[in-house]
Amino acid sequence: MDKRYKAYKGNIIYSQDKDTLISKENSYIMVFNGMVKGICKQLPEDFPEENIVDWGKRLIIPGFCDMHVHAPQFLQRGIGMDRELLDWLNTYTYPNEAKFADKDHAKKIYSAFVDELLRNGTLHVNCFPSIHYGASEILFQILEQRGLFAFTGKLNMDQNSPSYYIEDTEQSIRDTETFILQHQNTKNVKTSIVPRFSITCSEKLLAGLGELVKKYEVPVHSHMCEAVNEMKVCKELFPNYKNGADIFYKNNLLGETPTIMAHCIFMDDDVLERMDNSNCMAVHCPDATANINAGGIMPVKKLLDMGIHLAIGSDIGSGANFSIARGIASTIQHSKIRNMFDSEWEAVNLAEAFYMATRSGGRFFNQVGAFEEGYHFNALVIDDSNMYHEMELTPIERLERFCYAGDDRNICMRYILGTEVKIV
Amino acid sequence: MDKRYKAYKGNIIYSQDKDTLISKENSYIMVFNGMVKGICKQLPEDFPEENIVDWGKRLIIPGFCDMHVHAPQFLQRGIGMDRELLDWLNTYTYPNEAKFADKDHAKKIYSAFVDELLRNGTLHVNCFPSIHYGASEILFQILEQRGLFAFTGKLNMDQNSPSYYIEDTEQSIRDTETFILQHQNTKNVKTSIVPRFSITCSEKLLAGLGELVKKYEVPVHSHMCEAVNEMKVCKELFPNYKNGADIFYKNNLLGETPTIMAHCIFMDDDVLERMDNSNCMAVHCPDATANINAGGIMPVKKLLDMGIHLAIGSDIGSGANFSIARGIASTIQHSKIRNMFDSEWEAVNLAEAFYMATRSGGRFFNQVGAFEEGYHFNALVIDDSNMYHEMELTPIERLERFCYAGDDRNICMRYILGTEVKIV
């Protein structure tokens, strides 16, 4: 056996598929050059002891995927939560995001933001930036320096936005193309095209961005079918389109390349048909949905059963919490509340929500979110010794408890490609 | 001015009533002998400097009230959340609670439990114990030693319980009477009568406990109208009563003395009439309601507007989190989700939820939960400097952010009667 192999020992958990949590007690994850080679109960006899990292009774799980988060809104999470979405955007969000014109400000806040992601065990992230080229470049660089697997780009918005926070259409498209070209030979961070949402993007802007998608084959990240009010405004602004999905689709911004759409709460058959595409992923953001009173809850269980690709997003700042573990618990809770008022909407269980937060979200990246051969060893070690072990608990019960009652203090180690992640 | 006055400086917030948050920036809470005397913007000229405690820009708020929490279930929070209530009780709760027959176990776990309450800013608490006299006594003593304002007693259950965790009816009543008599001259902790819920209590037990309520004028703490299944079983077991409230009422366990009823989700006009009583308080437990899929959400806004006394409970262990600040955010979120599916059920706002968690819950105790003259100075100091202050925020916005995105690390000081609380 190659001497460069490492073996990480602990109680190992990952999702095999949406229904199945694999739990391997007191086992070793074999890692070579940052990549998982397999899991075994016993090491080969000649395995060098110095290459064993023994985490004892602790849990080893895949790092989380936060598939929808607004980096600049880090500063405004948990504020103005009693306001309606468009009022909240005008009062807090746009003035806050506009300040990222200042690169020093961006550097300070984005460093803290990435730290907060890592602290909470998010190793894979899909970020919304601001409209500013400079600040977006800084966010990209910080993510790359810190080693996260990430997508981000430069935000686009050219209409229905305040005068101090709006772009010229042509300039927005040109800057986006430059951004793509300037960030081509990167390691773990890749460029995505990020139109804010249909309301703030003219048809001309959307068409131009769609051209870039085709030309450079870059992924897309946006919001749609998010709230009753938002959809109404969308319908007025885009009368020639059937719905939010149709607007993106007809402009080559949905399904042409890997596409992440946050929210997707209101999915009629037509929208569903668009999203039922191996390139597409819908991101459930439970806290944000509740906070902005979106008018509905994503039918998570139904979509999972249909095979639609789903993930979980913190949606900082309309969501207030970075923890995707907490997002798992909220996904389950909100699905139960939804079920109370319509028994046809089944509740989501732990296996399904954990799958969304790890392996399913991870498919947007390359081989992350599980511990099978060929996956990157991007992992968290969970120390729940402060939660007491007076009851006999299985590793899966301990995982559940961590999601419901734990926090970042229970994450005692983070690995990306087998390397220990440092938090400032 | 008496030299024993102390002045606590900071940004002071408390509820005047359910609709009004009082915010006094850079002001002083004047405290004499642990009691609030008033708030002022400027100190008298001769005020001794050594008696000023300057918390600078930090927030000073009343300590939280957790009005429904199961002390022994501390060990099982966040586990088995995908199970149905009665299945969960049989699989996890009863075996776990039965272990509190061991006093050493009780001492260890209850010490940690009380620490966890304090860490999260809960200074006033209404506890469910186990059926064991010895363990319940230990819980009472620890609460008293640590200085919390609390109610607790000895749990009663004599039917529909597993053979290893059930009481003889007469013995249960006798032990309860002894418990009351043995805990009469206590300081901040008072005895309450704690029948588990109607399902596990025979009519004879309920009647006997009701006699004790009348004889000793002790408060009552139980659950009712909690879940669709639970109410169905109740109806079968007690065919001669109209509903859950009627069972307690007719046995002198509702409204005769101060009465806390957890959950109260399904409130028909009949139940409402019983609860519309200055002695009664209904406790909303948002996390637990979602976790056990109760089948409904308490109509919080409607009850508040009717003048029903409401509080918030963590309901550890069907709720997984000790933080009542987080309970405030969940109360608002779940009310918004409820509103999505029935627009007549209005959402709760920050002022209302904060009121429930402090002043309203506090009325079950004597003068706690606000900073008016005559109130006990039971307070928390909130340090949110780790959350960034790049935006100009009012103290109330910072309070909101703490509730949504903060945790126990943001509580930098706890006072009970003006004395600093030590956490182990």
mmCIF file of C-alpha atoms in Angstrom, chain A residues 68-342:
data_model
loop_
_atom_site.group_PDB
_atom_site.id
_atom_site.type_symbol
_atom_site.label_atom_id
_atom_site.label_comp_id
_atom_site.label_asym_id
_atom_site.label_seq_id
_atom_site.Cartn_x
_atom_site.Cartn_y
_atom_site.Cartn_z
ATOM 1 C CA HIS A 68 -27.891 29.807 -1.933
ATOM 2 C CA VAL A 69 -26.334 32.551 0.161
ATOM 3 C CA HIS A 70 -25.929 36.307 -0.380
ATOM 4 C CA ALA A 71 -22.420 37.210 0.733
ATOM 5 C CA PRO A 72 -23.001 40.968 1.263
ATOM 6 C CA GLN A 73 -26.192 40.320 3.244
ATOM 7 C CA PHE A 74 -24.067 38.797 5.996
ATOM 8 C CA LEU A 75 -24.379 42.249 7.624
ATOM 9 C CA GLN A 76 -28.141 42.420 7.632
ATOM 10 C CA ARG A 77 -29.227 38.963 8.695
ATOM 11 C CA GLY A 78 -31.961 38.901 11.278
ATOM 12 C CA ILE A 79 -32.933 42.539 10.756
ATOM 13 C CA GLY A 80 -36.270 43.892 9.516
ATOM 14 C CA MET A 81 -37.815 40.434 9.509
ATOM 15 C CA ASP A 82 -41.332 41.810 10.080
ATOM 16 C CA ARG A 83 -41.241 43.646 6.740
ATOM 17 C CA GLU A 84 -42.587 42.527 3.378
ATOM 18 C CA LEU A 85 -39.952 41.328 0.835
ATOM 19 C CA LEU A 86 -39.835 44.342 -1.519
ATOM 20 C CA ASP A 87 -39.976 46.785 1.427
ATOM 21 C CA TRP A 88 -37.154 44.840 3.104
ATOM 22 C CA LEU A 89 -35.046 44.965 -0.072
ATOM 23 C CA ASN A 90 -35.462 48.738 -0.364
ATOM 24 C CA THR A 91 -34.962 49.500 3.318
ATOM 25 C CA TYR A 92 -32.065 47.230 4.165
ATOM 26 C CA THR A 93 -30.721 45.195 1.275
ATOM 27 C CA TYR A 94 -30.010 47.687 -1.490
ATOM 28 C CA PRO A 95 -28.415 50.341 0.785
ATOM 29 C CA ASN A 96 -26.307 47.610 2.390
ATOM 30 C CA GLU A 97 -25.201 45.995 -0.874
ATOM 31 C CA ALA A 98 -24.417 49.390 -2.414
ATOM 32 C CA LYS A 99 -21.656 49.878 0.165
ATOM 33 C CA PHE A 100 -19.664 47.077 -1.471
ATOM 34 C CA ALA A 101 -18.527 49.618 -4.046
ATOM 35 C CA ASP A 102 -15.826 50.151 -1.404
ATOM 36 C CA LYS A 103 -13.247 47.387 -1.871
ATOM 37 C CA ASP A 104 -11.834 47.710 1.644
ATOM 38 C CA HIS A 105 -15.284 47.188 3.032
ATOM 39 C CA ALA A 106 -15.749 44.164 0.760
ATOM 40 C CA LYS A 107 -12.456 42.660 1.831
ATOM 41 C CA LYS A 108 -13.235 42.990 5.516
ATOM 42 C CA ILE A 109 -16.793 41.705 5.322
ATOM 43 C CA TYR A 110 -16.187 38.906 2.818
ATOM 44 C CA SER A 111 -13.301 37.570 4.890
ATOM 45 C CA ALA A 112 -15.586 37.403 7.905
ATOM 46 C CA PHE A 113 -18.342 35.895 5.763
ATOM 47 C CA VAL A 114 -16.157 33.053 4.491
ATOM 48 C CA ASP A 115 -14.946 32.415 8.007
ATOM 49 C CA GLU A 116 -18.537 32.129 9.176
ATOM 50 C CA LEU A 117 -19.285 29.631 6.401
ATOM 51 C CA LEU A 118 -16.325 27.469 7.387
ATOM 52 C CA ARG A 119 -17.070 27.773 11.101
ATOM 53 C CA ASN A 120 -20.513 26.324 10.396
ATOM 54 C CA GLY A 121 -19.168 23.458 8.317
ATOM 55 C CA THR A 122 -20.065 24.804 4.888
ATOM 56 C CA LEU A 123 -17.237 23.672 2.606
ATOM 57 C CA HIS A 124 -19.178 23.978 -0.655
ATOM 58 C CA VAL A 125 -21.016 27.156 -1.468
ATOM 59 C CA ASN A 126 -22.986 28.899 -4.160
ATOM 60 C CA CYS A 127 -22.730 32.655 -3.547
ATOM 61 C CA PHE A 128 -24.673 35.706 -4.584
ATOM 62 C CA PRO A 129 -22.356 38.746 -4.675
ATOM 63 C CA SER A 130 -23.180 42.448 -5.247
ATOM 64 C CA ILE A 131 -23.158 44.244 -8.629
ATOM 65 C CA HIS A 132 -19.611 45.533 -8.099
ATOM 66 C CA TYR A 133 -16.875 44.013 -10.219
ATOM 67 C CA GLY A 134 -14.151 44.779 -7.691
ATOM 68 C CA ALA A 135 -15.959 43.412 -4.671
ATOM 69 C CA SER A 136 -17.047 40.302 -6.580
ATOM 70 C CA GLU A 137 -13.453 39.657 -7.568
ATOM 71 C CA ILE A 138 -12.414 39.959 -3.932
ATOM 72 C CA LEU A 139 -15.078 37.452 -2.858
ATOM 73 C CA PHE A 140 -13.890 35.054 -5.559
ATOM 74 C CA GLN A 141 -10.286 35.389 -4.416
ATOM 75 C CA ILE A 142 -11.057 34.887 -0.739
ATOM 76 C CA LEU A 143 -13.090 31.771 -1.472
ATOM 77 C CA GLU A 144 -10.246 30.438 -3.612
ATOM 78 C CA GLN A 145 -7.584 31.267 -1.025
ATOM 79 C CA ARG A 146 -9.516 29.555 1.738
ATOM 80 C CA GLY A 147 -9.978 26.459 -0.405
ATOM 81 C CA LEU A 148 -13.763 26.203 -0.531
ATOM 82 C CA PHE A 149 -15.504 24.546 -3.457
ATOM 83 C CA ALA A 150 -17.587 27.439 -4.731
ATOM 84 C CA PHE A 151 -19.448 29.188 -7.485
ATOM 85 C CA THR A 152 -19.781 32.939 -7.602
ATOM 86 C CA GLY A 153 -19.785 35.760 -10.136
ATOM 87 C CA LYS A 154 -20.899 39.343 -10.543
ATOM 88 C CA LEU A 155 -24.502 40.250 -9.832
ATOM 89 C CA ASN A 156 -26.617 41.725 -12.643
ATOM 90 C CA MET A 157 -29.514 44.172 -12.281
ATOM 91 C CA ASP A 158 -30.529 46.963 -14.655
ATOM 92 C CA GLN A 159 -34.146 47.844 -13.828
ATOM 93 C CA ASN A 160 -36.561 48.323 -10.915
ATOM 94 C CA SER A 161 -33.619 49.089 -8.690
ATOM 95 C CA PRO A 162 -32.720 52.260 -6.794
ATOM 96 C CA SER A 163 -30.667 54.860 -8.688
ATOM 97 C CA TYR A 164 -27.668 54.263 -6.412
ATOM 98 C CA TYR A 165 -27.633 50.531 -7.073
ATOM 99 C CA ILE A 166 -28.308 49.783 -10.720
ATOM 100 C CA GLU A 167 -26.262 48.984 -13.819
ATOM 101 C CA ASP A 168 -26.206 50.018 -17.436
ATOM 102 C CA THR A 169 -27.329 47.015 -19.457
ATOM 103 C CA GLU A 170 -24.432 46.884 -21.909
ATOM 104 C CA GLN A 171 -21.884 47.514 -19.211
ATOM 105 C CA SER A 172 -23.363 44.770 -17.050
ATOM 106 C CA ILE A 173 -23.027 42.239 -19.862
ATOM 107 C CA ARG A 174 -19.509 43.406 -20.792
ATOM 108 C CA ASP A 175 -18.360 43.245 -17.159
ATOM 109 C CA THR A 176 -19.805 39.778 -16.786
ATOM 110 C CA GLU A 177 -17.916 38.571 -19.844
ATOM 111 C CA THR A 178 -14.701 40.104 -18.512
ATOM 112 C CA PHE A 179 -15.330 38.437 -15.153
ATOM 113 C CA ILE A 180 -15.672 35.057 -16.854
ATOM 114 C CA LEU A 181 -12.511 35.560 -18.888
ATOM 115 C CA GLN A 182 -10.522 36.750 -15.890
ATOM 116 C CA HIS A 183 -11.462 33.744 -13.769
ATOM 117 C CA GLN A 184 -10.931 30.801 -16.059
ATOM 118 C CA ASN A 185 -7.978 28.928 -14.676
ATOM 119 C CA THR A 186 -9.041 28.697 -11.110
ATOM 120 C CA LYS A 187 -8.889 25.748 -8.759
ATOM 121 C CA ASN A 188 -11.972 25.099 -6.653
ATOM 122 C CA VAL A 189 -13.931 28.272 -7.344
ATOM 123 C CA LYS A 190 -15.761 28.704 -10.644
ATOM 124 C CA THR A 191 -17.639 31.583 -12.205
ATOM 125 C CA SER A 192 -21.392 31.518 -12.466
ATOM 126 C CA ILE A 193 -23.765 34.000 -14.045
ATOM 127 C CA VAL A 194 -25.922 35.632 -11.403
ATOM 128 C CA PRO A 195 -28.908 37.692 -12.565
ATOM 129 C CA ARG A 196 -30.564 38.909 -9.346
ATOM 130 C CA PHE A 197 -34.121 37.934 -10.284
ATOM 131 C CA SER A 198 -36.369 38.651 -13.236
ATOM 132 C CA ILE A 199 -37.858 41.781 -11.674
ATOM 133 C CA THR A 200 -34.517 43.601 -11.690
ATOM 134 C CA CYS A 201 -33.341 42.352 -15.101
ATOM 135 C CA SER A 202 -34.503 43.647 -18.476
ATOM 136 C CA GLU A 203 -35.182 41.179 -21.251
ATOM 137 C CA LYS A 204 -32.170 42.608 -23.062
ATOM 138 C CA LEU A 205 -29.922 41.928 -20.085
ATOM 139 C CA LEU A 206 -31.252 38.383 -19.680
ATOM 140 C CA ALA A 207 -30.751 37.675 -23.387
ATOM 141 C CA GLY A 208 -27.206 39.018 -23.256
ATOM 142 C CA LEU A 209 -26.351 36.888 -20.242
ATOM 143 C CA GLY A 210 -27.891 33.886 -21.988
ATOM 144 C CA GLU A 211 -25.499 34.450 -24.884
ATOM 145 C CA LEU A 212 -22.583 34.326 -22.444
ATOM 146 C CA VAL A 213 -23.915 31.090 -20.971
ATOM 147 C CA LYS A 214 -23.866 29.488 -24.396
ATOM 148 C CA LYS A 215 -20.535 30.978 -25.400
ATOM 149 C CA TYR A 216 -18.611 30.066 -22.248
ATOM 150 C CA GLU A 217 -20.712 27.221 -20.856
ATOM 151 C CA VAL A 218 -20.884 28.759 -17.372
ATOM 152 C CA PRO A 219 -23.494 27.836 -14.786
ATOM 153 C CA VAL A 220 -26.371 30.086 -13.742
ATOM 154 C CA HIS A 221 -27.612 31.023 -10.275
ATOM 155 C CA SER A 222 -30.776 33.017 -9.609
ATOM 156 C CA HIS A 223 -34.137 33.043 -7.789
ATOM 157 C CA MET A 224 -37.571 32.190 -9.099
ATOM 158 C CA CYS A 225 -41.109 31.340 -8.012
ATOM 159 C CA GLU A 226 -40.182 32.750 -4.621
ATOM 160 C CA ALA A 227 -43.174 34.662 -3.318
ATOM 161 C CA VAL A 228 -46.714 35.513 -4.320
ATOM 162 C CA ASN A 229 -45.968 39.238 -4.743
ATOM 163 C CA GLU A 230 -42.774 38.629 -6.650
ATOM 164 C CA MET A 231 -44.536 36.340 -9.134
ATOM 165 C CA LYS A 232 -47.282 38.899 -9.672
ATOM 166 C CA VAL A 233 -44.776 41.619 -10.530
ATOM 167 C CA CYS A 234 -42.937 39.151 -12.792
ATOM 168 C CA LYS A 235 -46.126 38.426 -14.700
ATOM 169 C CA GLU A 236 -46.719 42.161 -15.263
ATOM 170 C CA LEU A 237 -43.150 42.802 -16.400
ATOM 171 C CA PHE A 238 -42.910 39.760 -18.674
ATOM 172 C CA PRO A 239 -46.402 39.285 -20.144
ATOM 173 C CA ASN A 240 -45.107 37.201 -23.038
ATOM 174 C CA TYR A 241 -43.729 34.473 -20.826
ATOM 175 C CA LYS A 242 -45.694 31.722 -19.135
ATOM 176 C CA ASN A 243 -43.962 31.941 -15.767
ATOM 177 C CA GLY A 244 -40.657 32.619 -13.995
ATOM 178 C CA ALA A 245 -39.029 29.474 -15.353
ATOM 179 C CA ASP A 246 -40.069 30.330 -18.885
ATOM 180 C CA ILE A 247 -38.358 33.744 -18.638
ATOM 181 C CA PHE A 248 -35.038 32.129 -17.758
ATOM 182 C CA TYR A 249 -35.465 29.173 -20.101
ATOM 183 C CA LYS A 250 -36.220 31.178 -23.230
ATOM 184 C CA ASN A 251 -33.177 33.345 -22.527
ATOM 185 C CA ASN A 252 -30.844 30.324 -22.240
ATOM 186 C CA LEU A 253 -30.539 30.783 -18.496
ATOM 187 C CA LEU A 254 -32.231 27.581 -17.375
ATOM 188 C CA GLY A 255 -30.961 24.105 -18.105
ATOM 189 C CA GLU A 256 -28.547 25.077 -20.886
ATOM 190 C CA THR A 257 -25.734 24.681 -18.341
ATOM 191 C CA PRO A 258 -25.845 23.660 -14.662
ATOM 192 C CA THR A 259 -28.497 25.918 -13.158
ATOM 193 C CA ILE A 260 -29.327 26.670 -9.533
ATOM 194 C CA MET A 261 -32.674 28.256 -8.825
ATOM 195 C CA ALA A 262 -33.348 29.345 -5.264
ATOM 196 C CA HIS A 263 -36.797 28.918 -3.716
ATOM 197 C CA CYS A 264 -38.954 27.299 -6.445
ATOM 198 C CA ILE A 265 -41.875 27.306 -4.053
ATOM 199 C CA PHE A 266 -44.666 27.612 -6.552
ATOM 200 C CA MET A 267 -44.096 24.878 -9.101
ATOM 201 C CA ASP A 268 -46.895 24.265 -11.557
ATOM 202 C CA ASP A 269 -46.581 21.471 -14.109
ATOM 203 C CA ASP A 270 -44.987 23.808 -16.562
ATOM 204 C CA VAL A 271 -42.259 24.941 -14.158
ATOM 205 C CA LEU A 272 -41.758 21.365 -13.015
ATOM 206 C CA GLU A 273 -41.147 20.229 -16.563
ATOM 207 C CA ARG A 274 -38.397 22.839 -16.906
ATOM 208 C CA MET A 275 -36.762 21.872 -13.622
ATOM 209 C CA ASP A 276 -36.942 18.143 -14.360
ATOM 210 C CA ASN A 277 -33.575 18.324 -16.057
ATOM 211 C CA SER A 278 -30.300 16.845 -14.871
ATOM 212 C CA ASN A 279 -28.671 20.276 -15.195
ATOM 213 C CA CYS A 280 -31.144 21.961 -12.840
ATOM 214 C CA MET A 281 -31.269 22.167 -9.069
ATOM 215 C CA ALA A 282 -33.846 23.864 -6.841
ATOM 216 C CA VAL A 283 -32.691 25.241 -3.500
ATOM 217 C CA HIS A 284 -34.965 25.093 -0.494
ATOM 218 C CA CYS A 285 -34.310 27.958 1.950
ATOM 219 C CA PRO A 286 -36.568 27.197 4.903
ATOM 220 C CA ASP A 287 -35.683 30.109 7.170
ATOM 221 C CA ALA A 288 -35.917 32.708 4.430
ATOM 222 C CA THR A 289 -39.226 31.327 3.213
ATOM 223 C CA ALA A 290 -40.675 31.716 6.695
ATOM 224 C CA ASN A 291 -39.082 35.104 7.363
ATOM 225 C CA ILE A 292 -40.307 36.830 4.246
ATOM 226 C CA ASN A 293 -43.665 35.031 4.450
ATOM 227 C CA ALA A 294 -43.305 33.820 0.889
ATOM 228 C CA GLY A 295 -46.875 32.608 0.790
ATOM 229 C CA GLY A 296 -45.983 28.932 0.554
ATOM 230 C CA ILE A 297 -43.470 26.207 1.368
ATOM 231 C CA MET A 298 -41.558 24.254 -1.264
ATOM 232 C CA PRO A 299 -43.172 20.800 -1.722
ATOM 233 C CA VAL A 300 -39.863 19.167 -0.858
ATOM 234 C CA LYS A 301 -40.981 15.564 -0.461
ATOM 235 C CA LYS A 302 -42.961 15.617 -3.691
ATOM 236 C CA LEU A 303 -40.033 17.059 -5.640
ATOM 237 C CA LEU A 304 -37.591 14.560 -4.124
ATOM 238 C CA ASP A 305 -39.881 11.708 -5.090
ATOM 239 C CA MET A 306 -40.094 13.078 -8.631
ATOM 240 C CA GLY A 307 -36.307 13.061 -8.837
ATOM 241 C CA ILE A 308 -35.893 16.840 -9.044
ATOM 242 C CA HIS A 309 -32.434 17.752 -7.731
ATOM 243 C CA LEU A 310 -32.728 19.637 -4.446
ATOM 244 C CA ALA A 311 -30.378 21.310 -2.032
ATOM 245 C CA ILE A 312 -30.578 23.505 1.060
ATOM 246 C CA GLY A 313 -29.593 27.177 1.246
ATOM 247 C CA SER A 314 -29.081 29.441 4.247
ATOM 248 C CA ASP A 315 -30.218 32.388 2.116
ATOM 249 C CA ILE A 316 -28.371 34.813 4.358
ATOM 250 C CA GLY A 317 -29.721 37.551 4.912
ATOM 251 C CA SER A 318 -33.436 36.771 4.525
ATOM 252 C CA GLY A 319 -32.372 33.603 6.291
ATOM 253 C CA ALA A 320 -30.455 34.534 9.419
ATOM 254 C CA ASN A 321 -28.408 31.407 10.113
ATOM 255 C CA PHE A 322 -25.332 30.012 8.451
ATOM 256 C CA SER A 323 -25.769 26.518 9.805
ATOM 257 C CA ILE A 324 -26.889 24.042 7.173
ATOM 258 C CA ALA A 325 -27.261 21.490 9.985
ATOM 259 C CA ARG A 326 -29.919 23.784 11.369
ATOM 260 C CA GLY A 327 -31.263 24.092 7.821
ATOM 261 C CA ILE A 328 -31.747 20.315 7.853
ATOM 262 C CA ALA A 329 -33.848 20.538 11.027
ATOM 263 C CA SER A 330 -35.835 23.502 9.659
ATOM 264 C CA THR A 331 -36.484 21.668 6.395
ATOM 265 C CA ILE A 332 -38.009 18.798 8.357
ATOM 266 C CA GLN A 333 -39.946 21.079 10.723
ATOM 267 C CA HIS A 334 -41.408 23.253 7.999
ATOM 268 C CA SER A 335 -42.412 20.228 5.950
ATOM 269 C CA LYS A 336 -44.280 18.933 8.999
ATOM 270 C CA ILE A 337 -46.057 22.249 9.444
ATOM 271 C CA ARG A 338 -46.945 22.202 5.752
ATOM 272 C CA ASN A 339 -48.257 18.677 6.222
ATOM 273 C CA MET A 340 -50.535 19.853 9.067
ATOM 274 C CA PHE A 341 -52.519 21.921 6.641
ATOM 275 C CA ASP A 342 -52.510 19.518 3.716
#
